[in-house]
Amino acid sequence: MPKPKCNDYTGLTLMNDEQLLRYSRHIFLPEIDIAGQEKLLSSTVLLVGLGGLGSPIALYLAASGVGRLLLTDREKVELSNLQRQIIHSSNSLDEMKTTSAARALHALNPDIKLDLIDDLTAENLDKYVALADCVVDGSDNFTTRFVINRACVKARVPLVSGAAIQFNGQLCVFDFKHDPTPCYQCLYPDDIAQENRCQDSGVIAPLVGVIGSLQALEAIKLLLGMRMKSQLLQFDARALGFRSSKIVPDPKCSVCTDQC
Ligand SMILES: [Zn+2]
């Protein structure tokens, strides 16, 4: 593979030589090139949750040069997290996850700006969603996912939602900029009874890496304007199988019926 000729780009980009080299494997891709990388550098992503899913999401978005990450988590790092939450380390125990993650991300890529949000609530969520070009949900419960989905539908900000439990993973992508678009709530009834969380049911560690990495991939594609269709991807880690399906809008959905 040829080395990037940084000097050739002088005058065509605001990126300096170090950035051109750092992001050269993106710039080689015709789908990204310099214009796409500059788009990523000027993008803002709201990342909800810095746990098992949030770890690879944050690491890949930071490494990819997404210019500003709004990092949210209200919890501290616990020993039982370290089996799968790879952005944190044994040195981070009892530290806020936002602080621990920020240290790892700055070490990886000092280029990017990080906003640490330790107090995300349903009340202040709209404010942060409005700042974002894309929201990536790495939370671990339906209540939070529903609230985030509602805020994204309202603000028409694209959403990448992920979940992982035991040996099963799921990825949903919604580009609310485009009509008609179903939403996360279309997949589930309002009164979903059973709440499975990995703290109760367990999760095989690399599964969150698979789903979180896919979430980062889809977020980058959304930021680059490469993706528009809503999609559900299910992953069976035991059988090593993916199943992709179209998400059908629920005409009775209480969240997106006005938009669909
Ligand atoms: Zn809906």
Coordinates of C-alpha atoms and ligand atoms in Angstrom, one line a residue:
M1 CA 0.0 0.0 0.0
P2 CA 1.5 3.4 -1.0
K3 CA 2.4 5.8 1.7
P4 CA 0.2 9.0 1.8
K5 CA 1.8 11.9 0.2
C6 CA 1.0 14.5 2.8
N7 CA 2.5 17.4 0.8
D8 CA 0.1 16.7 -2.1
Y9 CA -2.8 17.7 0.2
T10 CA -1.3 21.0 1.4
G11 CA -3.7 23.8 0.6
L12 CA -6.7 21.4 0.1
T13 CA -7.4 20.6 3.7
L14 CA -7.3 22.1 7.2
M15 CA -5.7 18.9 8.5
N16 CA -2.1 19.1 9.3
D17 CA 0.5 16.5 8.2
E18 CA 0.2 14.5 11.5
Q19 CA -3.6 14.3 11.0
L20 CA -3.2 13.3 7.4
L21 CA -0.9 10.4 8.5
R22 CA -3.1 9.4 11.5
Y23 CA -6.2 9.2 9.3
S24 CA -4.5 8.0 6.1
R25 CA -6.2 4.6 6.1
H26 CA -9.5 6.4 6.1
I27 CA -8.3 8.9 3.5
F28 CA -7.3 6.0 1.2
L29 CA -10.9 5.0 1.0
P30 CA -12.8 6.7 -1.8
E31 CA -15.9 6.6 0.3
I32 CA -14.2 8.8 2.9
D33 CA -11.1 10.6 1.4
I34 CA -10.1 14.0 2.8
A35 CA -13.6 15.5 2.6
G36 CA -15.1 12.6 4.6
Q37 CA -12.4 12.7 7.3
E38 CA -12.9 16.4 7.7
K39 CA -16.6 15.7 8.1
L40 CA -15.8 13.2 10.9
L41 CA -13.5 15.7 12.5
S42 CA -16.3 18.3 12.5
S43 CA -18.9 15.9 13.8
T44 CA -20.4 15.5 17.3
V45 CA -21.6 12.2 18.7
L46 CA -23.6 11.7 21.9
L47 CA -22.6 8.4 23.4
V48 CA -24.9 7.1 26.2
G49 CA -23.2 4.6 28.4
L50 CA -19.5 3.8 28.9
G51 CA -19.9 0.1 29.7
G52 CA -19.5 -3.0 27.6
L53 CA -20.9 -1.5 24.5
G54 CA -19.8 2.0 25.1
S55 CA -16.1 1.0 25.5
P56 CA -15.5 -0.1 21.9
I57 CA -17.9 2.6 20.6
A58 CA -15.9 5.3 22.3
L59 CA -12.5 3.8 21.3
Y60 CA -13.4 3.4 17.7
L61 CA -15.1 6.8 17.3
A62 CA -12.1 8.5 19.0
A63 CA -9.6 6.6 16.9
S64 CA -11.5 7.5 13.8
G65 CA -11.3 11.2 14.5
V66 CA -14.9 12.0 15.3
G67 CA -14.2 15.5 16.5
R68 CA -16.3 15.9 19.6
L69 CA -17.7 13.1 21.8
L70 CA -20.3 13.8 24.5
L71 CA -19.6 11.0 27.0
T72 CA -22.4 10.2 29.4
D73 CA -22.5 7.7 32.3
R74 CA -23.6 8.2 35.9
E75 CA -21.8 5.2 37.4
K76 CA -18.3 4.5 38.8
V77 CA -16.0 1.7 37.6
E78 CA -16.6 -1.6 39.5
L79 CA -14.5 -4.7 39.6
S80 CA -17.2 -6.8 37.9
N81 CA -17.2 -4.3 35.0
L82 CA -13.7 -5.1 33.9
Q83 CA -14.6 -8.5 32.4
R84 CA -15.9 -6.7 29.4
Q85 CA -15.7 -2.9 29.7
I86 CA -12.3 -2.6 28.0
I87 CA -12.0 1.2 28.1
H88 CA -11.5 1.0 31.9
S89 CA -8.7 -0.6 33.8
S90 CA -7.9 -1.9 37.3
N91 CA -6.4 1.6 38.0
S92 CA -9.9 3.1 37.3
L93 CA -11.8 1.4 40.1
D94 CA -14.2 3.7 42.0
E95 CA -13.5 6.4 39.4
M96 CA -16.4 7.9 37.4
K97 CA -16.6 6.1 34.1
T98 CA -16.6 9.3 32.2
T99 CA -13.3 10.3 33.8
S100 CA -11.8 6.9 33.3
A101 CA -12.9 6.7 29.6
A102 CA -11.7 10.3 28.9
R103 CA -8.2 9.4 30.1
A104 CA -8.1 6.3 27.7
L105 CA -9.5 8.3 24.8
H106 CA -7.1 11.3 25.2
A107 CA -4.2 8.9 25.3
L108 CA -5.5 7.3 22.1
N109 CA -6.3 10.5 20.2
P110 CA -5.5 14.0 21.7
D111 CA -7.1 15.5 18.6
I112 CA -10.6 15.2 19.7
K113 CA -12.8 17.2 22.2
L114 CA -14.5 15.3 25.0
D115 CA -17.4 16.6 27.1
L116 CA -18.0 14.6 30.2
I117 CA -21.6 14.3 31.4
D118 CA -22.1 12.6 34.7
D119 CA -25.7 13.8 35.3
L120 CA -27.7 12.8 32.1
T121 CA -31.4 12.7 32.9
A122 CA -34.6 12.5 30.9
E123 CA -34.9 16.3 31.6
N124 CA -31.6 17.4 30.2
L125 CA -31.3 14.8 27.5
D126 CA -32.9 17.0 24.8
K127 CA -30.2 19.6 25.2
Y128 CA -27.4 17.1 24.5
V129 CA -29.3 15.4 21.6
A130 CA -29.6 18.8 20.0
L131 CA -25.9 19.2 19.9
A132 CA -25.3 15.8 18.3
D133 CA -25.1 14.8 14.6
C134 CA -25.7 11.2 15.8
V135 CA -26.6 9.5 19.0
V136 CA -25.2 6.1 19.9
D137 CA -27.0 4.2 22.7
G138 CA -24.9 1.8 24.7
S139 CA -27.2 1.8 27.7
D140 CA -28.3 -1.5 29.3
N141 CA -32.0 -1.1 29.9
F142 CA -35.2 -0.5 28.0
T143 CA -36.3 2.5 30.0
T144 CA -33.3 4.5 29.0
R145 CA -33.4 3.2 25.4
F146 CA -37.1 4.4 25.1
V147 CA -36.3 7.8 26.5
I148 CA -33.3 8.2 24.1
N149 CA -35.3 7.0 21.1
R150 CA -38.1 9.5 21.9
A151 CA -35.6 12.4 22.1
C152 CA -33.9 11.4 18.8
V153 CA -37.3 11.1 17.0
K154 CA -38.3 14.5 18.3
A155 CA -35.0 16.2 17.3
R156 CA -34.6 14.1 14.1
V157 CA -31.1 13.0 15.1
P158 CA -30.0 9.6 13.8
L159 CA -29.8 6.9 16.4
V160 CA -27.7 3.7 16.6
S161 CA -29.0 1.4 19.4
G162 CA -27.3 -1.7 20.6
A163 CA -28.0 -4.5 23.1
A164 CA -26.1 -7.6 24.3
I165 CA -27.2 -10.2 26.8
Q166 CA -25.9 -13.7 27.4
F167 CA -25.0 -14.9 23.8
N168 CA -27.4 -12.7 21.9
G169 CA -26.7 -9.3 20.4
Q170 CA -28.8 -6.8 18.6
L171 CA -28.1 -3.6 16.6
C172 CA -30.7 -1.1 15.3
V173 CA -30.0 1.9 13.1
F174 CA -32.5 4.7 12.6
D175 CA -31.9 7.7 10.4
F176 CA -34.6 10.1 11.6
K177 CA -33.6 12.7 9.1
H178 CA -35.4 10.7 6.4
D179 CA -39.1 10.0 6.2
P180 CA -40.7 7.6 6.7
T181 CA -38.7 6.2 9.5
P182 CA -39.8 3.7 12.1
C183 CA -38.3 4.0 15.6
Y184 CA -37.0 1.8 18.4
Q185 CA -40.4 1.8 20.1
C186 CA -41.9 0.3 17.0
L187 CA -40.0 -2.9 17.9
Y188 CA -41.4 -3.2 21.4
P189 CA -44.6 -2.5 23.2
D190 CA -44.8 0.4 25.7
D191 CA -45.3 -2.0 28.6
I192 CA -42.5 -4.4 27.9
A193 CA -42.5 -6.6 31.0
Q194 CA -39.3 -8.4 31.1
E195 CA -36.2 -6.4 31.7
N196 CA -33.0 -8.5 31.1
R197 CA -29.8 -6.8 32.2
C198 CA -26.4 -8.4 32.0
Q199 CA -25.9 -7.8 35.7
D200 CA -28.7 -10.3 36.3
S201 CA -28.2 -12.7 33.4
G202 CA -24.6 -12.5 32.4
V203 CA -22.9 -11.8 29.0
I204 CA -20.1 -13.4 27.1
A205 CA -17.3 -10.7 27.1
P206 CA -16.4 -10.3 23.4
L207 CA -20.1 -10.1 22.4
V208 CA -20.3 -6.5 23.6
G209 CA -17.1 -5.9 21.5
V210 CA -18.9 -7.2 18.4
I211 CA -22.0 -5.2 18.9
G212 CA -20.3 -2.1 20.1
S213 CA -17.9 -2.1 17.1
L214 CA -20.8 -2.5 14.8
Q215 CA -22.5 0.5 16.4
A216 CA -19.3 2.6 15.9
L217 CA -19.2 1.4 12.3
E218 CA -22.8 2.4 11.6
A219 CA -22.4 5.8 13.4
I220 CA -19.5 6.6 11.2
K221 CA -21.5 5.6 8.1
L222 CA -24.3 7.9 9.2
L223 CA -21.9 10.8 9.8
L224 CA -20.5 10.3 6.3
G225 CA -24.0 10.1 4.8
M226 CA -23.5 6.5 3.7
R227 CA -26.5 5.1 5.4
M228 CA -30.2 6.0 5.2
K229 CA -32.3 2.8 5.7
S230 CA -33.5 1.7 9.2
Q231 CA -32.3 -1.8 9.9
L232 CA -32.3 -4.5 12.6
L233 CA -29.3 -6.9 12.9
Q234 CA -29.5 -9.8 15.3
F235 CA -26.4 -11.8 16.3
D236 CA -26.4 -15.3 17.7
A237 CA -22.9 -15.7 19.2
R238 CA -23.4 -19.4 20.0
A239 CA -24.2 -20.4 16.4
L240 CA -22.1 -17.5 15.0
G241 CA -24.9 -16.2 12.8
F242 CA -26.2 -12.8 11.8
R243 CA -29.8 -12.1 10.7
S244 CA -30.7 -8.8 9.2
S245 CA -34.2 -7.5 8.8
K246 CA -36.1 -4.4 7.9
I247 CA -37.8 -2.6 10.7
V248 CA -41.5 -2.1 9.9
P249 CA -43.1 1.0 11.3
D250 CA -45.8 0.3 13.8
P251 CA -48.8 2.4 12.8
K252 CA -49.9 2.4 16.5
C253 CA -46.4 3.5 17.8
S254 CA -46.9 6.3 20.3
V255 CA -43.6 7.9 19.5
C256 CA -43.2 8.1 15.7
T257 CA -46.7 7.8 14.3
D258 CA -46.6 11.5 13.4
Q259 CA -43.3 11.1 11.6
C260 CA -44.0 7.8 9.8
Ligands
ZN1 ZN -42.1 4.1 16.3

